Amino acid sequence: MHPRALIRRQVQALLLAHAGLAALVGNKVFRSRVSPLPPGRLPCVLIYTDDEPASHKETAPRRYTRELALRVECLARLDEDLDDALDALAAQVEDCLLREELLDAEGVSDLMHDIELTNTELGFSDAGEQLCGSARLSWTITYETELPEPYPSELSDLRTVHTEFDLVDLGPESADLPDGTPEAVADISLPQD
């Protein structure tokens, strides 16, 4: 499973287990929700990921540092208490994720280095069948991955190397090109474990 999917699943599990958020939304915490939400499903929380810039470290095997943009969107009905409802939902999400329990989650702790709240955007969303209020919390999750293990090779171990060196002929009419005659030949046997 890709680390992004694992992170989304762990965020959902943490939010579902958070008593303060559960009191407000019950079990209505969705990952990658794509179908419109009926009005009876509000308030709720949506979890999805956006950009993920990556840079590699000069290591062997090569390791990539990734900065995942995680979005946790809190949705609530449009009424006179909308701002208070969105703030209450956002406060519970922040309380849950800022505890950094995600950094200790099974399967994620070996990868993740940091989770940071970077922005909260309040507005409106048409994610449901009707317009609703939205508090979109943006998080940056920093984690590392390595190149995948190579496929098993059908090649045997390298045991000997045969080399030939054709040096450049520096004579006046040679045009500084090799003459096609090897001046040095070597057979090298490599140590085996």
PDB file of C-alpha atoms in Angstrom:
ATOM      1  CA  MET A   1       0.000   0.000   0.000  1.00  0.00           C
ATOM      2  CA  HIS A   2       1.329   3.447  -0.894  1.00  0.00           C
ATOM      3  CA  PRO A   3       2.291   5.557   2.150  1.00  0.00           C
ATOM      4  CA  ARG A   4      -0.282   8.204   1.142  1.00  0.00           C
ATOM      5  CA  ALA A   5      -3.085   5.644   1.417  1.00  0.00           C
ATOM      6  CA  LEU A   6      -1.700   4.398   4.728  1.00  0.00           C
ATOM      7  CA  ILE A   7      -1.542   7.948   6.092  1.00  0.00           C
ATOM      8  CA  ARG A   8      -5.142   8.711   5.021  1.00  0.00           C
ATOM      9  CA  ARG A   9      -6.342   5.492   6.691  1.00  0.00           C
ATOM     10  CA  GLN A  10      -4.483   6.277   9.919  1.00  0.00           C
ATOM     11  CA  VAL A  11      -5.814   9.857   9.995  1.00  0.00           C
ATOM     12  CA  GLN A  12      -9.350   8.496   9.568  1.00  0.00           C
ATOM     13  CA  ALA A  13      -8.819   5.943  12.347  1.00  0.00           C
ATOM     14  CA  LEU A  14      -7.500   8.615  14.735  1.00  0.00           C
ATOM     15  CA  LEU A  15     -10.362  11.012  13.969  1.00  0.00           C
ATOM     16  CA  LEU A  16     -12.980   8.267  14.380  1.00  0.00           C
ATOM     17  CA  ALA A  17     -11.480   7.324  17.749  1.00  0.00           C
ATOM     18  CA  HIS A  18     -11.397  10.924  19.020  1.00  0.00           C
ATOM     19  CA  ALA A  19     -14.230  11.315  21.539  1.00  0.00           C
ATOM     20  CA  GLY A  20     -14.652  15.068  21.042  1.00  0.00           C
ATOM     21  CA  LEU A  21     -15.036  14.761  17.269  1.00  0.00           C
ATOM     22  CA  ALA A  22     -17.229  11.662  17.550  1.00  0.00           C
ATOM     23  CA  ALA A  23     -19.638  13.663  19.735  1.00  0.00           C
ATOM     24  CA  LEU A  24     -20.067  16.139  16.859  1.00  0.00           C
ATOM     25  CA  VAL A  25     -20.050  13.922  13.738  1.00  0.00           C
ATOM     26  CA  GLY A  26     -20.468  10.335  14.959  1.00  0.00           C
ATOM     27  CA  ASN A  27     -18.855   8.018  12.413  1.00  0.00           C
ATOM     28  CA  LYS A  28     -19.136  10.456   9.495  1.00  0.00           C
ATOM     29  CA  VAL A  29     -15.408  10.719   8.744  1.00  0.00           C
ATOM     30  CA  PHE A  30     -14.772   9.832   5.099  1.00  0.00           C
ATOM     31  CA  ARG A  31     -11.598   9.224   3.053  1.00  0.00           C
ATOM     32  CA  SER A  32     -11.621  10.489  -0.540  1.00  0.00           C
ATOM     33  CA  ARG A  33     -15.383  10.954  -0.570  1.00  0.00           C
ATOM     34  CA  VAL A  34     -16.420  11.489  -4.194  1.00  0.00           C
ATOM     35  CA  SER A  35     -20.215  11.134  -4.194  1.00  0.00           C
ATOM     36  CA  PRO A  36     -22.338  14.114  -3.122  1.00  0.00           C
ATOM     37  CA  LEU A  37     -23.239  14.189   0.560  1.00  0.00           C
ATOM     38  CA  PRO A  38     -26.977  14.245   1.292  1.00  0.00           C
ATOM     39  CA  PRO A  39     -28.066  16.922   3.793  1.00  0.00           C
ATOM     40  CA  GLY A  40     -28.642  14.299   6.506  1.00  0.00           C
ATOM     41  CA  ARG A  41     -24.902  13.476   6.500  1.00  0.00           C
ATOM     42  CA  LEU A  42     -23.896  16.884   7.870  1.00  0.00           C
ATOM     43  CA  PRO A  43     -21.864  17.666   9.860  1.00  0.00           C
ATOM     44  CA  CYS A  44     -19.061  15.428   8.619  1.00  0.00           C
ATOM     45  CA  VAL A  45     -15.326  15.330   7.932  1.00  0.00           C
ATOM     46  CA  LEU A  46     -13.588  14.547   4.618  1.00  0.00           C
ATOM     47  CA  ILE A  47      -9.946  13.467   4.347  1.00  0.00           C
ATOM     48  CA  TYR A  48      -7.951  13.711   1.129  1.00  0.00           C
ATOM     49  CA  THR A  49      -4.462  14.420  -0.141  1.00  0.00           C
ATOM     50  CA  ASP A  50      -3.241  16.904  -2.721  1.00  0.00           C
ATOM     51  CA  ASP A  51       0.289  17.780  -3.806  1.00  0.00           C
ATOM     52  CA  GLU A  52       3.355  15.889  -2.691  1.00  0.00           C
ATOM     53  CA  PRO A  53       6.691  17.477  -3.628  1.00  0.00           C
ATOM     54  CA  ALA A  54       9.614  15.078  -3.269  1.00  0.00           C
ATOM     55  CA  SER A  55      13.367  15.538  -3.101  1.00  0.00           C
ATOM     56  CA  HIS A  56      16.012  12.870  -2.851  1.00  0.00           C
ATOM     57  CA  LYS A  57      18.934  12.562  -0.508  1.00  0.00           C
ATOM     58  CA  GLU A  58      22.398  11.668  -1.717  1.00  0.00           C
ATOM     59  CA  THR A  59      22.315   8.237  -0.127  1.00  0.00           C
ATOM     60  CA  ALA A  60      22.529   4.667  -1.226  1.00  0.00           C
ATOM     61  CA  PRO A  61      19.979   3.317  -1.430  1.00  0.00           C
ATOM     62  CA  ARG A  62      18.377   6.574  -2.523  1.00  0.00           C
ATOM     63  CA  ARG A  63      15.839   7.975  -0.076  1.00  0.00           C
ATOM     64  CA  TYR A  64      13.124  10.473  -0.953  1.00  0.00           C
ATOM     65  CA  THR A  65      11.836  13.100   1.448  1.00  0.00           C
ATOM     66  CA  ARG A  66       8.200  13.838   0.660  1.00  0.00           C
ATOM     67  CA  GLU A  67       5.968  16.643   1.892  1.00  0.00           C
ATOM     68  CA  LEU A  68       2.388  15.452   1.618  1.00  0.00           C
ATOM     69  CA  ALA A  69      -0.393  18.043   1.561  1.00  0.00           C
ATOM     70  CA  LEU A  70      -3.159  16.493   3.666  1.00  0.00           C
ATOM     71  CA  ARG A  71      -6.577  18.179   3.738  1.00  0.00           C
ATOM     72  CA  VAL A  72      -9.137  17.586   6.461  1.00  0.00           C
ATOM     73  CA  GLU A  73     -12.356  19.337   5.515  1.00  0.00           C
ATOM     74  CA  CYS A  74     -15.090  19.874   8.095  1.00  0.00           C
ATOM     75  CA  LEU A  75     -18.563  20.423   6.628  1.00  0.00           C
ATOM     76  CA  ALA A  76     -21.625  21.809   8.434  1.00  0.00           C
ATOM     77  CA  ARG A  77     -25.139  23.005   7.560  1.00  0.00           C
ATOM     78  CA  LEU A  78     -25.713  26.616   6.612  1.00  0.00           C
ATOM     79  CA  ASP A  79     -27.527  28.183   9.533  1.00  0.00           C
ATOM     80  CA  GLU A  80     -27.011  30.990  12.059  1.00  0.00           C
ATOM     81  CA  ASP A  81     -24.527  28.860  14.044  1.00  0.00           C
ATOM     82  CA  LEU A  82     -22.351  27.948  11.035  1.00  0.00           C
ATOM     83  CA  ASP A  83     -19.156  29.688  12.163  1.00  0.00           C
ATOM     84  CA  ASP A  84     -19.399  28.247  15.670  1.00  0.00           C
ATOM     85  CA  ALA A  85     -20.089  24.764  14.275  1.00  0.00           C
ATOM     86  CA  LEU A  86     -17.084  24.938  11.928  1.00  0.00           C
ATOM     87  CA  ASP A  87     -14.826  26.228  14.700  1.00  0.00           C
ATOM     88  CA  ALA A  88     -15.938  23.407  17.002  1.00  0.00           C
ATOM     89  CA  LEU A  89     -15.224  20.781  14.331  1.00  0.00           C
ATOM     90  CA  ALA A  90     -11.859  22.329  13.448  1.00  0.00           C
ATOM     91  CA  ALA A  91     -10.863  22.515  17.130  1.00  0.00           C
ATOM     92  CA  GLN A  92     -11.510  18.792  17.579  1.00  0.00           C
ATOM     93  CA  VAL A  93      -9.541  17.872  14.430  1.00  0.00           C
ATOM     94  CA  GLU A  94      -6.645  20.046  15.590  1.00  0.00           C
ATOM     95  CA  ASP A  95      -6.793  18.569  19.091  1.00  0.00           C
ATOM     96  CA  CYS A  96      -6.560  15.085  17.601  1.00  0.00           C
ATOM     97  CA  LEU A  97      -3.854  15.578  14.983  1.00  0.00           C
ATOM     98  CA  LEU A  98      -1.662  18.057  16.851  1.00  0.00           C
ATOM     99  CA  ARG A  99      -1.098  15.417  19.536  1.00  0.00           C
ATOM    100  CA  GLU A 100       1.103  13.783  16.874  1.00  0.00           C
ATOM    101  CA  GLU A 101      -0.298  10.331  17.611  1.00  0.00           C
ATOM    102  CA  LEU A 102      -0.088   9.807  13.855  1.00  0.00           C
ATOM    103  CA  LEU A 103       3.700   9.784  14.187  1.00  0.00           C
ATOM    104  CA  ASP A 104       3.391   6.735  16.463  1.00  0.00           C
ATOM    105  CA  ALA A 105       0.778   4.877  14.385  1.00  0.00           C
ATOM    106  CA  GLU A 106       1.616   1.351  13.309  1.00  0.00           C
ATOM    107  CA  GLY A 107       3.040   1.218   9.798  1.00  0.00           C
ATOM    108  CA  VAL A 108       3.494   5.000   9.663  1.00  0.00           C
ATOM    109  CA  SER A 109       5.979   5.658  12.463  1.00  0.00           C
ATOM    110  CA  ASP A 110       8.922   4.260  10.474  1.00  0.00           C
ATOM    111  CA  LEU A 111       8.243   6.719   7.637  1.00  0.00           C
ATOM    112  CA  MET A 112       6.995   9.958   9.181  1.00  0.00           C
ATOM    113  CA  HIS A 113       9.072  12.759  10.608  1.00  0.00           C
ATOM    114  CA  ASP A 114       6.555  15.536  11.195  1.00  0.00           C
ATOM    115  CA  ILE A 115       2.952  16.698  10.885  1.00  0.00           C
ATOM    116  CA  GLU A 116       2.329  20.427  10.796  1.00  0.00           C
ATOM    117  CA  LEU A 117      -0.852  22.489  10.542  1.00  0.00           C
ATOM    118  CA  THR A 118      -0.174  25.018   7.784  1.00  0.00           C
ATOM    119  CA  ASN A 119      -3.504  26.715   7.062  1.00  0.00           C
ATOM    120  CA  THR A 120      -7.213  26.848   7.876  1.00  0.00           C
ATOM    121  CA  GLU A 121      -9.551  28.147   5.201  1.00  0.00           C
ATOM    122  CA  LEU A 122     -13.175  28.927   6.063  1.00  0.00           C
ATOM    123  CA  GLY A 123     -15.766  29.192   3.326  1.00  0.00           C
ATOM    124  CA  PHE A 124     -18.451  27.283   1.521  1.00  0.00           C
ATOM    125  CA  SER A 125     -18.466  23.950  -0.247  1.00  0.00           C
ATOM    126  CA  ASP A 126     -20.694  22.329  -2.840  1.00  0.00           C
ATOM    127  CA  ALA A 127     -19.532  18.829  -1.823  1.00  0.00           C
ATOM    128  CA  GLY A 128     -23.100  17.931  -0.904  1.00  0.00           C
ATOM    129  CA  GLU A 129     -26.461  18.127  -2.632  1.00  0.00           C
ATOM    130  CA  GLN A 130     -26.737  21.611  -1.200  1.00  0.00           C
ATOM    131  CA  LEU A 131     -24.290  24.361  -0.341  1.00  0.00           C
ATOM    132  CA  CYS A 132     -22.729  23.934   3.102  1.00  0.00           C
ATOM    133  CA  GLY A 133     -20.126  25.603   5.266  1.00  0.00           C
ATOM    134  CA  SER A 134     -16.535  24.384   5.135  1.00  0.00           C
ATOM    135  CA  ALA A 135     -13.427  24.614   7.298  1.00  0.00           C
ATOM    136  CA  ARG A 136     -10.516  23.152   5.333  1.00  0.00           C
ATOM    137  CA  LEU A 137      -7.495  22.407   7.504  1.00  0.00           C
ATOM    138  CA  SER A 138      -4.257  21.996   5.553  1.00  0.00           C
ATOM    139  CA  TRP A 139      -1.468  19.875   6.986  1.00  0.00           C
ATOM    140  CA  THR A 140       2.022  19.092   5.760  1.00  0.00           C
ATOM    141  CA  ILE A 141       3.211  15.602   6.568  1.00  0.00           C
ATOM    142  CA  THR A 142       6.928  14.987   6.060  1.00  0.00           C
ATOM    143  CA  TYR A 143       7.973  11.401   5.487  1.00  0.00           C
ATOM    144  CA  GLU A 144      10.638   9.371   3.709  1.00  0.00           C
ATOM    145  CA  THR A 145      10.577   6.495   1.282  1.00  0.00           C
ATOM    146  CA  GLU A 146      13.290   4.399  -0.318  1.00  0.00           C
ATOM    147  CA  LEU A 147      13.499   3.101  -3.847  1.00  0.00           C
ATOM    148  CA  PRO A 148      11.623  -0.168  -4.153  1.00  0.00           C
ATOM    149  CA  GLU A 149      13.570  -3.383  -3.781  1.00  0.00           C
ATOM    150  CA  PRO A 150      14.889  -4.540  -7.146  1.00  0.00           C
ATOM    151  CA  TYR A 151      13.211  -7.474  -8.792  1.00  0.00           C
ATOM    152  CA  PRO A 152      15.111 -10.718  -8.361  1.00  0.00           C
ATOM    153  CA  SER A 153      17.707 -10.906 -11.075  1.00  0.00           C
ATOM    154  CA  GLU A 154      18.391 -13.861 -13.324  1.00  0.00           C
ATOM    155  CA  LEU A 155      22.000 -12.735 -13.546  1.00  0.00           C
ATOM    156  CA  SER A 156      24.686 -14.508 -11.600  1.00  0.00           C
ATOM    157  CA  ASP A 157      27.157 -12.634  -9.414  1.00  0.00           C
ATOM    158  CA  LEU A 158      29.935 -10.760 -11.217  1.00  0.00           C
ATOM    159  CA  ARG A 159      33.077 -12.848 -10.740  1.00  0.00           C
ATOM    160  CA  THR A 160      35.589 -11.732 -13.404  1.00  0.00           C
ATOM    161  CA  VAL A 161      36.088  -8.699 -15.581  1.00  0.00           C
ATOM    162  CA  HIS A 162      38.077  -8.606 -18.808  1.00  0.00           C
ATOM    163  CA  THR A 163      39.308  -5.152 -19.866  1.00  0.00           C
ATOM    164  CA  GLU A 164      41.246  -3.847 -22.833  1.00  0.00           C
ATOM    165  CA  PHE A 165      42.649  -0.336 -23.168  1.00  0.00           C
ATOM    166  CA  ASP A 166      43.248   1.187 -26.566  1.00  0.00           C
ATOM    167  CA  LEU A 167      45.271   4.321 -25.960  1.00  0.00           C
ATOM    168  CA  VAL A 168      45.248   7.347 -28.214  1.00  0.00           C
ATOM    169  CA  ASP A 169      48.099   7.408 -30.750  1.00  0.00           C
ATOM    170  CA  LEU A 170      49.710  10.809 -30.385  1.00  0.00           C
ATOM    171  CA  GLY A 171      51.667  10.637 -33.673  1.00  0.00           C
ATOM    172  CA  PRO A 172      51.603  13.563 -36.112  1.00  0.00           C
ATOM    173  CA  GLU A 173      49.137  11.905 -38.532  1.00  0.00           C
ATOM    174  CA  SER A 174      46.911  10.075 -35.999  1.00  0.00           C
ATOM    175  CA  ALA A 175      44.372  12.867 -35.359  1.00  0.00           C
ATOM    176  CA  ASP A 176      44.504  11.854 -31.657  1.00  0.00           C
ATOM    177  CA  LEU A 177      42.366   8.727 -32.185  1.00  0.00           C
ATOM    178  CA  PRO A 178      42.832   5.169 -30.868  1.00  0.00           C
ATOM    179  CA  ASP A 179      44.541   2.918 -33.411  1.00  0.00           C
ATOM    180  CA  GLY A 180      42.464  -0.209 -32.682  1.00  0.00           C
ATOM    181  CA  THR A 181      45.321  -2.125 -31.044  1.00  0.00           C
ATOM    182  CA  PRO A 182      44.963  -2.696 -27.278  1.00  0.00           C
ATOM    183  CA  GLU A 183      48.018  -1.513 -25.394  1.00  0.00           C
ATOM    184  CA  ALA A 184      46.846  -2.974 -22.079  1.00  0.00           C
ATOM    185  CA  VAL A 185      44.792  -6.084 -21.303  1.00  0.00           C
ATOM    186  CA  ALA A 186      43.680  -7.194 -17.838  1.00  0.00           C
ATOM    187  CA  ASP A 187      41.572  -9.998 -16.389  1.00  0.00           C
ATOM    188  CA  ILE A 188      40.334  -9.190 -12.889  1.00  0.00           C
ATOM    189  CA  SER A 189      38.841 -11.781 -10.526  1.00  0.00           C
ATOM    190  CA  LEU A 190      36.557 -10.223  -7.927  1.00  0.00           C
ATOM    191  CA  PRO A 191      36.498 -11.560  -4.351  1.00  0.00           C
ATOM    192  CA  GLN A 192      33.396 -13.594  -3.510  1.00  0.00           C
ATOM    193  CA  ASP A 193      31.668 -13.764  -0.132  1.00  0.00           C
TER     194      ASP A 193
END
